[in-house]
Coordinates of C-alpha atoms and ligand atoms in Angstrom, one line a residue:
M1 CA 0.0 0.0 0.0
E2 CA 1.2 3.5 -0.7
Y3 CA 1.1 6.3 1.9
K4 CA 1.7 9.9 1.1
I5 CA 3.6 11.7 3.8
T6 CA 4.2 15.5 3.9
V7 CA 7.6 15.9 5.6
I8 CA 8.5 19.2 7.3
P9 CA 12.1 19.1 8.4
G10 CA 11.9 22.6 9.9
D11 CA 14.9 24.3 11.5
G12 CA 17.8 23.5 13.9
I13 CA 18.0 19.7 14.5
G14 CA 14.8 19.2 12.5
P15 CA 16.5 18.0 9.2
E16 CA 18.8 15.6 11.1
I17 CA 16.1 13.8 13.1
I18 CA 13.8 13.7 10.1
A19 CA 16.5 12.0 8.0
E20 CA 16.9 9.3 10.6
T21 CA 13.1 8.8 10.9
K22 CA 12.9 8.4 7.1
K23 CA 15.6 5.7 7.3
V24 CA 13.5 3.8 9.8
L25 CA 10.2 4.2 7.8
N26 CA 11.9 3.0 4.6
Q27 CA 13.2 0.0 6.4
I28 CA 9.6 -0.7 7.6
G29 CA 8.4 -0.2 4.0
R30 CA 10.9 -2.8 2.7
K31 CA 10.1 -5.3 5.4
Y32 CA 6.3 -5.1 5.4
H33 CA 5.9 -4.2 1.7
H34 CA 4.5 -0.6 2.0
H35 CA 5.6 2.4 0.0
F36 CA 6.0 5.6 1.8
S37 CA 6.3 8.6 -0.5
Y38 CA 7.5 11.9 0.9
T39 CA 6.8 15.5 -0.2
E40 CA 9.1 17.9 1.6
V41 CA 7.8 21.4 2.4
L42 CA 9.3 24.3 4.4
M43 CA 7.9 25.7 7.6
G44 CA 9.2 28.0 10.4
G45 CA 12.5 29.8 9.9
A46 CA 13.3 27.9 6.7
S47 CA 10.1 29.1 5.1
I48 CA 10.6 32.7 6.4
D49 CA 14.0 32.7 4.7
A50 CA 12.6 31.4 1.4
Y51 CA 9.2 33.0 1.2
G52 CA 8.9 35.7 4.0
V53 CA 6.2 33.8 5.9
P54 CA 6.4 30.8 8.3
L55 CA 3.9 28.7 6.3
T56 CA 2.8 29.3 2.7
E57 CA -0.8 28.4 1.5
D58 CA 0.9 26.0 -1.0
A59 CA 2.7 24.1 1.8
L60 CA -0.6 23.9 3.8
N61 CA -2.4 22.6 0.7
I62 CA 0.2 19.9 0.2
A63 CA -0.2 18.9 3.8
R64 CA -4.0 18.8 3.5
Q65 CA -3.8 16.5 0.5
S66 CA -1.5 13.9 2.1
D67 CA -2.2 11.0 4.3
S68 CA -0.2 12.4 7.2
V69 CA 2.3 15.0 8.2
L70 CA 5.7 14.4 9.8
L71 CA 7.4 17.4 11.4
G72 CA 10.9 17.9 12.9
A73 CA 10.8 21.1 14.8
V74 CA 10.8 24.8 14.0
G75 CA 12.4 27.9 15.5
G76 CA 15.8 29.4 16.1
N77 CA 17.8 30.8 18.9
V78 CA 15.3 33.3 20.4
G79 CA 17.9 35.7 21.7
Q80 CA 20.0 35.8 18.4
S81 CA 18.0 34.9 15.4
N82 CA 16.6 37.7 13.1
W83 CA 13.4 35.7 12.9
Y84 CA 12.4 37.0 16.3
S85 CA 12.6 40.6 15.3
L86 CA 9.5 40.0 13.1
P87 CA 6.0 40.6 14.4
P88 CA 4.6 37.5 16.3
H89 CA 2.4 36.3 13.4
L90 CA 5.5 36.0 11.1
R91 CA 7.8 34.2 13.5
P92 CA 8.7 30.5 13.0
E93 CA 6.3 29.1 15.6
A94 CA 3.3 30.9 14.0
G95 CA 3.7 28.3 11.2
L96 CA 3.0 25.5 13.6
L97 CA -0.2 27.2 14.8
A98 CA -1.3 27.9 11.3
L99 CA -0.7 24.2 10.3
R100 CA -2.7 22.9 13.3
K101 CA -5.5 25.3 12.6
G102 CA -5.4 24.6 8.8
L103 CA -5.7 20.9 9.4
N104 CA -8.4 21.3 12.1
L105 CA -6.4 19.3 14.6
F106 CA -8.3 19.3 17.9
T107 CA -6.8 16.3 19.7
N108 CA -3.2 16.2 21.1
I109 CA -1.8 12.9 22.2
R110 CA 1.4 12.7 24.2
P111 CA 2.7 9.4 25.4
A112 CA 4.7 9.2 28.6
I113 CA 6.7 6.0 28.6
L114 CA 9.5 5.1 30.9
F115 CA 11.8 2.7 29.1
D116 CA 13.3 0.0 31.4
A117 CA 16.8 0.9 30.2
L118 CA 16.3 4.6 31.1
K119 CA 14.9 4.2 34.6
E120 CA 17.8 6.1 36.0
A121 CA 16.8 9.2 34.1
C122 CA 13.4 9.3 35.9
P123 CA 13.4 12.0 38.6
L124 CA 11.0 9.9 40.8
K125 CA 12.2 7.5 43.5
Q126 CA 12.7 3.9 42.4
E127 CA 9.9 2.6 44.7
I128 CA 7.4 4.9 43.0
V129 CA 8.5 4.0 39.5
G130 CA 8.3 0.3 40.2
D131 CA 7.9 -1.5 36.9
G132 CA 7.9 1.7 35.0
F133 CA 4.9 3.4 33.3
D134 CA 3.3 3.7 29.9
F135 CA 0.3 6.1 29.5
V136 CA -0.9 8.8 27.1
V137 CA -2.3 12.2 27.8
I138 CA -5.1 13.2 25.4
R139 CA -5.6 16.9 25.4
E140 CA -8.3 19.0 23.7
L141 CA -6.5 21.5 21.6
T142 CA -8.9 24.0 20.1
G143 CA -11.4 25.0 22.8
G144 CA -11.6 26.0 26.4
L145 CA -9.9 28.8 28.2
Y146 CA -7.3 29.5 25.5
F147 CA -9.9 30.1 22.9
G148 CA -12.7 31.8 24.8
E149 CA -13.5 35.5 24.9
R150 CA -11.1 37.6 26.9
K151 CA -10.7 41.2 27.8
T152 CA -8.8 43.5 30.1
F153 CA -10.4 46.7 31.3
E154 CA -10.7 49.1 34.2
E155 CA -13.7 49.3 36.5
N156 CA -13.9 52.1 39.2
G157 CA -10.1 52.7 38.8
I158 CA -9.3 49.0 39.3
R159 CA -7.8 46.9 36.5
K160 CA -9.7 43.7 35.7
A161 CA -9.1 40.8 33.3
I162 CA -11.6 38.2 32.2
D163 CA -11.0 34.9 30.4
T164 CA -13.9 32.6 29.5
L165 CA -13.9 28.8 29.5
V166 CA -16.4 27.4 27.0
Y167 CA -17.0 23.9 25.8
D168 CA -20.0 22.6 23.9
E169 CA -21.0 19.0 24.0
N170 CA -19.8 18.3 20.4
E171 CA -16.3 19.5 21.2
I172 CA -16.2 17.2 24.2
R173 CA -17.8 14.2 22.4
R174 CA -15.4 14.2 19.5
I175 CA -12.3 14.2 21.7
A176 CA -13.8 11.7 24.1
R177 CA -14.3 9.4 21.1
W178 CA -10.6 9.6 20.3
A179 CA -9.7 8.7 23.9
F180 CA -11.9 5.6 23.9
E181 CA -10.6 4.6 20.4
I182 CA -7.0 4.9 21.6
A183 CA -7.8 3.1 24.9
R184 CA -9.1 0.2 22.8
K185 CA -5.7 -0.2 21.2
R186 CA -4.1 -0.1 24.7
K187 CA -5.1 -1.3 28.2
K188 CA -8.7 -0.2 27.8
R189 CA -8.9 2.3 30.6
V190 CA -9.8 6.0 30.3
C191 CA -9.3 8.4 33.2
S192 CA -11.2 11.6 32.4
V193 CA -9.7 14.6 34.3
D194 CA -11.8 17.6 35.2
K195 CA -12.7 20.0 38.0
A196 CA -16.3 19.0 38.3
N197 CA -16.5 20.0 41.9
V198 CA -16.2 23.7 40.8
L199 CA -16.7 24.2 37.1
D200 CA -19.9 23.9 35.0
S201 CA -17.8 23.1 31.9
S202 CA -16.3 20.2 33.8
R203 CA -19.7 18.9 34.8
L204 CA -20.8 18.9 31.2
W205 CA -17.4 17.2 30.3
R206 CA -18.2 14.5 32.8
Q207 CA -21.8 14.0 31.5
V208 CA -20.7 13.8 27.9
T209 CA -17.8 11.4 28.5
E210 CA -20.2 9.1 30.3
E211 CA -22.5 9.2 27.3
V212 CA -19.7 8.3 25.0
A213 CA -18.6 5.5 27.3
R214 CA -21.8 3.7 26.7
D215 CA -20.6 3.1 23.1
Y216 CA -17.4 1.5 24.5
P217 CA -18.5 -1.2 27.0
D218 CA -15.1 -2.8 26.7
V219 CA -13.3 0.3 28.0
E220 CA -13.4 1.3 31.7
L221 CA -14.1 5.0 32.4
S222 CA -13.1 6.7 35.6
H223 CA -13.0 10.4 36.6
M224 CA -10.4 12.3 38.6
L225 CA -10.1 15.9 39.7
V226 CA -7.3 17.7 38.1
D227 CA -5.5 18.7 41.4
N228 CA -5.6 15.0 42.4
C229 CA -4.3 14.0 39.0
A230 CA -1.3 16.3 39.3
M231 CA -0.5 14.5 42.6
Q232 CA -1.1 11.0 41.3
L233 CA 1.2 11.5 38.4
V234 CA 4.2 11.8 40.8
K235 CA 2.8 9.4 43.4
N236 CA 1.7 6.5 41.3
P237 CA 2.1 7.1 37.5
G238 CA 1.8 3.4 36.8
Q239 CA -2.0 3.5 37.5
F240 CA -2.8 5.4 34.3
D241 CA -3.5 4.2 30.7
V242 CA -5.3 7.0 28.9
I243 CA -5.8 10.4 30.6
L244 CA -8.4 12.5 28.8
T245 CA -8.6 16.2 29.6
E246 CA -9.5 19.7 28.4
N247 CA -7.1 22.2 26.9
M248 CA -5.5 24.0 29.9
F249 CA -5.5 21.0 32.3
G250 CA -3.9 19.0 29.4
D251 CA -1.3 21.7 28.8
I252 CA -0.1 21.5 32.4
L253 CA -0.5 17.7 33.0
S254 CA 1.2 16.7 29.7
D255 CA 4.3 18.7 30.6
E256 CA 4.3 17.1 34.1
A257 CA 4.0 13.7 32.5
S258 CA 6.9 14.5 30.1
M259 CA 9.1 15.5 33.0
I260 CA 8.7 12.3 34.9
T261 CA 10.1 10.3 31.9
G262 CA 13.3 12.3 32.4
S263 CA 14.5 12.8 28.8
I264 CA 13.2 15.3 26.4
G265 CA 14.7 13.6 23.3
M266 CA 12.4 10.6 23.8
L267 CA 9.0 12.3 23.9
S268 CA 6.7 11.9 20.9
S269 CA 3.4 13.6 20.1
A270 CA 0.5 13.4 17.7
S271 CA -2.3 15.8 16.8
L272 CA -5.5 14.5 15.2
G273 CA -8.8 15.9 13.9
D274 CA -11.9 14.4 12.4
T275 CA -10.1 12.4 9.8
K276 CA -7.1 10.0 9.8
L277 CA -4.8 12.8 8.7
G278 CA -2.6 13.6 11.7
L279 CA 0.5 15.7 12.5
Y280 CA 3.3 13.8 14.2
E281 CA 6.2 15.5 15.8
P282 CA 8.6 15.3 18.8
S283 CA 7.6 17.2 21.9
H284 CA 10.9 19.0 22.0
G285 CA 12.0 22.1 20.0
S286 CA 14.7 22.7 17.3
A287 CA 17.6 22.6 19.8
P288 CA 19.7 25.3 18.0
D289 CA 22.5 24.7 20.5
I290 CA 23.3 21.3 19.1
A291 CA 22.1 21.7 15.5
G292 CA 24.3 20.3 12.7
Q293 CA 26.6 18.5 15.2
D294 CA 25.2 14.9 15.0
K295 CA 24.3 15.1 18.7
A296 CA 20.4 15.2 18.6
N297 CA 18.5 12.2 19.8
P298 CA 16.2 11.1 16.9
I299 CA 14.1 8.7 19.0
A300 CA 11.2 11.1 19.8
T301 CA 10.7 11.7 16.1
I302 CA 11.0 8.0 15.3
L303 CA 8.4 7.2 18.0
S304 CA 6.2 9.9 16.5
A305 CA 6.4 8.1 13.2
A306 CA 5.4 4.9 15.0
M307 CA 2.3 6.7 16.2
M308 CA 1.6 7.8 12.6
L309 CA 1.7 4.2 11.5
R310 CA -0.7 3.2 14.4
Y311 CA -3.2 6.0 14.4
S312 CA -3.3 7.3 10.8
F313 CA -2.4 4.2 8.8
G314 CA -3.7 1.5 11.1
L315 CA -0.4 -0.4 10.8
E316 CA -0.3 -1.8 14.4
K317 CA 2.4 -4.4 14.0
E318 CA 4.7 -2.1 12.1
A319 CA 4.4 0.5 14.9
D320 CA 5.1 -2.2 17.5
A321 CA 8.2 -3.2 15.5
I322 CA 9.6 0.3 15.7
E323 CA 9.0 0.6 19.4
N324 CA 10.6 -2.8 20.0
A325 CA 13.6 -2.0 17.9
I326 CA 14.1 1.2 20.0
K327 CA 13.9 -0.9 23.2
K328 CA 16.4 -3.3 21.9
V329 CA 18.9 -0.6 21.0
L330 CA 18.6 0.9 24.4
D331 CA 18.9 -2.5 26.1
K332 CA 22.1 -3.0 24.2
G333 CA 23.4 0.2 25.9
Y334 CA 23.5 2.7 23.0
R335 CA 22.8 6.3 24.0
T336 CA 22.8 9.7 22.4
Q337 CA 24.4 12.4 24.6
D338 CA 21.1 13.6 26.2
I339 CA 20.4 10.2 27.7
M340 CA 24.0 9.1 28.2
S341 CA 25.1 7.6 31.5
E342 CA 28.2 5.8 32.8
G343 CA 29.2 2.6 31.1
K344 CA 26.9 3.1 28.1
K345 CA 28.0 3.5 24.5
L346 CA 27.7 7.1 23.1
V347 CA 26.5 7.4 19.5
G348 CA 25.5 10.3 17.3
T349 CA 22.1 11.0 15.6
S350 CA 22.9 9.1 12.4
K351 CA 24.3 6.0 14.1
M352 CA 21.3 5.9 16.4
G353 CA 19.0 5.9 13.3
D354 CA 21.2 3.1 11.7
L355 CA 21.0 1.0 14.8
I356 CA 17.2 1.2 15.1
G357 CA 16.8 0.4 11.4
A358 CA 19.1 -2.6 11.7
E359 CA 17.0 -4.0 14.6
L360 CA 13.9 -4.0 12.4
Ligands
NAD401 P1 14.4 22.7 22.9 O1 13.4 21.6 23.2 O2 14.7 23.0 21.5 O3 15.7 22.5 23.7 C1 15.8 22.4 25.1 C2 17.1 21.6 25.5 O4 16.9 20.3 25.2 C3 18.3 22.1 24.7 O5 19.4 22.0 25.6 C4 18.4 21.1 23.6 O6 19.8 20.9 23.2 C5 17.9 19.8 24.3 N1 17.2 18.9 23.3 C6 16.0 19.2 22.7 N2 15.7 18.2 21.8 C7 16.7 17.3 21.9 C8 17.0 16.1 21.2 N3 16.2 15.6 20.3 N4 18.2 15.5 21.5 C9 19.0 16.0 22.4 N5 18.8 17.1 23.1 C10 17.7 17.8 22.8 O7 13.7 24.0 23.5 P2 14.2 25.5 23.5 O8 15.7 25.6 23.5 O9 13.4 26.2 24.5 O10 13.7 26.1 22.1 C11 14.5 26.1 20.9 C12 13.7 26.6 19.7 O11 12.7 25.6 19.5 C13 12.9 27.9 20.0 O12 12.9 28.6 18.8 C14 11.5 27.4 20.3 O13 10.5 28.4 20.1 C15 11.4 26.2 19.4 N6 10.4 25.2 19.8 C16 9.7 24.6 18.8 C17 8.8 23.6 19.1 C18 8.2 22.9 17.9 O14 8.6 23.0 16.8 N7 7.1 22.1 18.1 C19 8.6 23.2 20.4 C20 9.3 23.9 21.4 C21 10.2 24.9 21.1

């Protein structure tokens, strides 16, 4: 089968980690008889340099017409690069927002996996980590407090600011469906996180997730208040499978979840909408401090490609194969500098890609 992938290398380490990810995808293609075709487009600083804008309409259209989008990272050194003297809507990161909006991506999925071989990188105590953890945070991306009406004004000489948190039942239903669908491919447990003891929007969130749950009798639904969830993530992260939550809670909890895995170069992410077309990218940025030095860890991007195979293309065993190959390479002691520890074998970006490809 042929899959059309729009590839956006971006800036900084983006082109290096994308090159390694394509190596791994091509190896999967050879082994399982799929054909991945790539159309490269520019975004971020690279697009500003070429066209004066961080994302052209042409690039967005190419992305829209493909089966999925694979992104490296965008952005430069904020203190030094000329890109940051431009108005905010013309800076590199504006390309990313335009792409998410243009593809109508309302679901963000961020896995938090603690690989056995990297347990020492986890900032939590060994007795808390136990056998490790493997859960995903599913965050609503286009509604809630960040998109509601807001204003700042003065009343009787006092400055006031208002933000509004709005969700309608359709917005909640469509993301809840993604959470249950994803749980079905995992351990079949959804924990919906809200603040239903205080917020009306959370009470509606709870009602609608319960309605959706009726269509998924094989998946267990539980509810947790967001303040408790923030505690449970550092007290007993192994209890979670799929965490479903709204935009602002998800913003905070997904960062907390990333931190407890201990290594930014290992964190993948996916954004999805109403169709199978998704945007797959590492959670980290363009790391200009190590760009072009063969030092970047390509694993987050390679894991993002595995998510693309699983969620956009339905290629479950191919996705498993990539994840297992990464585990094997780590078990054999190979490390890029960001996850290096004593007694392990230091390798560069390109070698790490070769090793993962060879394990497939
Ligand atoms: P960053 O994630 O790029 O880097 C933070 C630190 O982590 C740096 O020391 C970097 O060397 C290291 N690091 C990041 N990814 C790594 C990898 N794969 N392997 C090894 N080390 C890695 O964050 P930052 O420095 O705050 O931002 C740099 C630029 O990236 C900025 O322009 C920022 O706006 C942009 N950014 C882009 C995205 C995106 O494209 N989605 C996300 C975050 C930041």
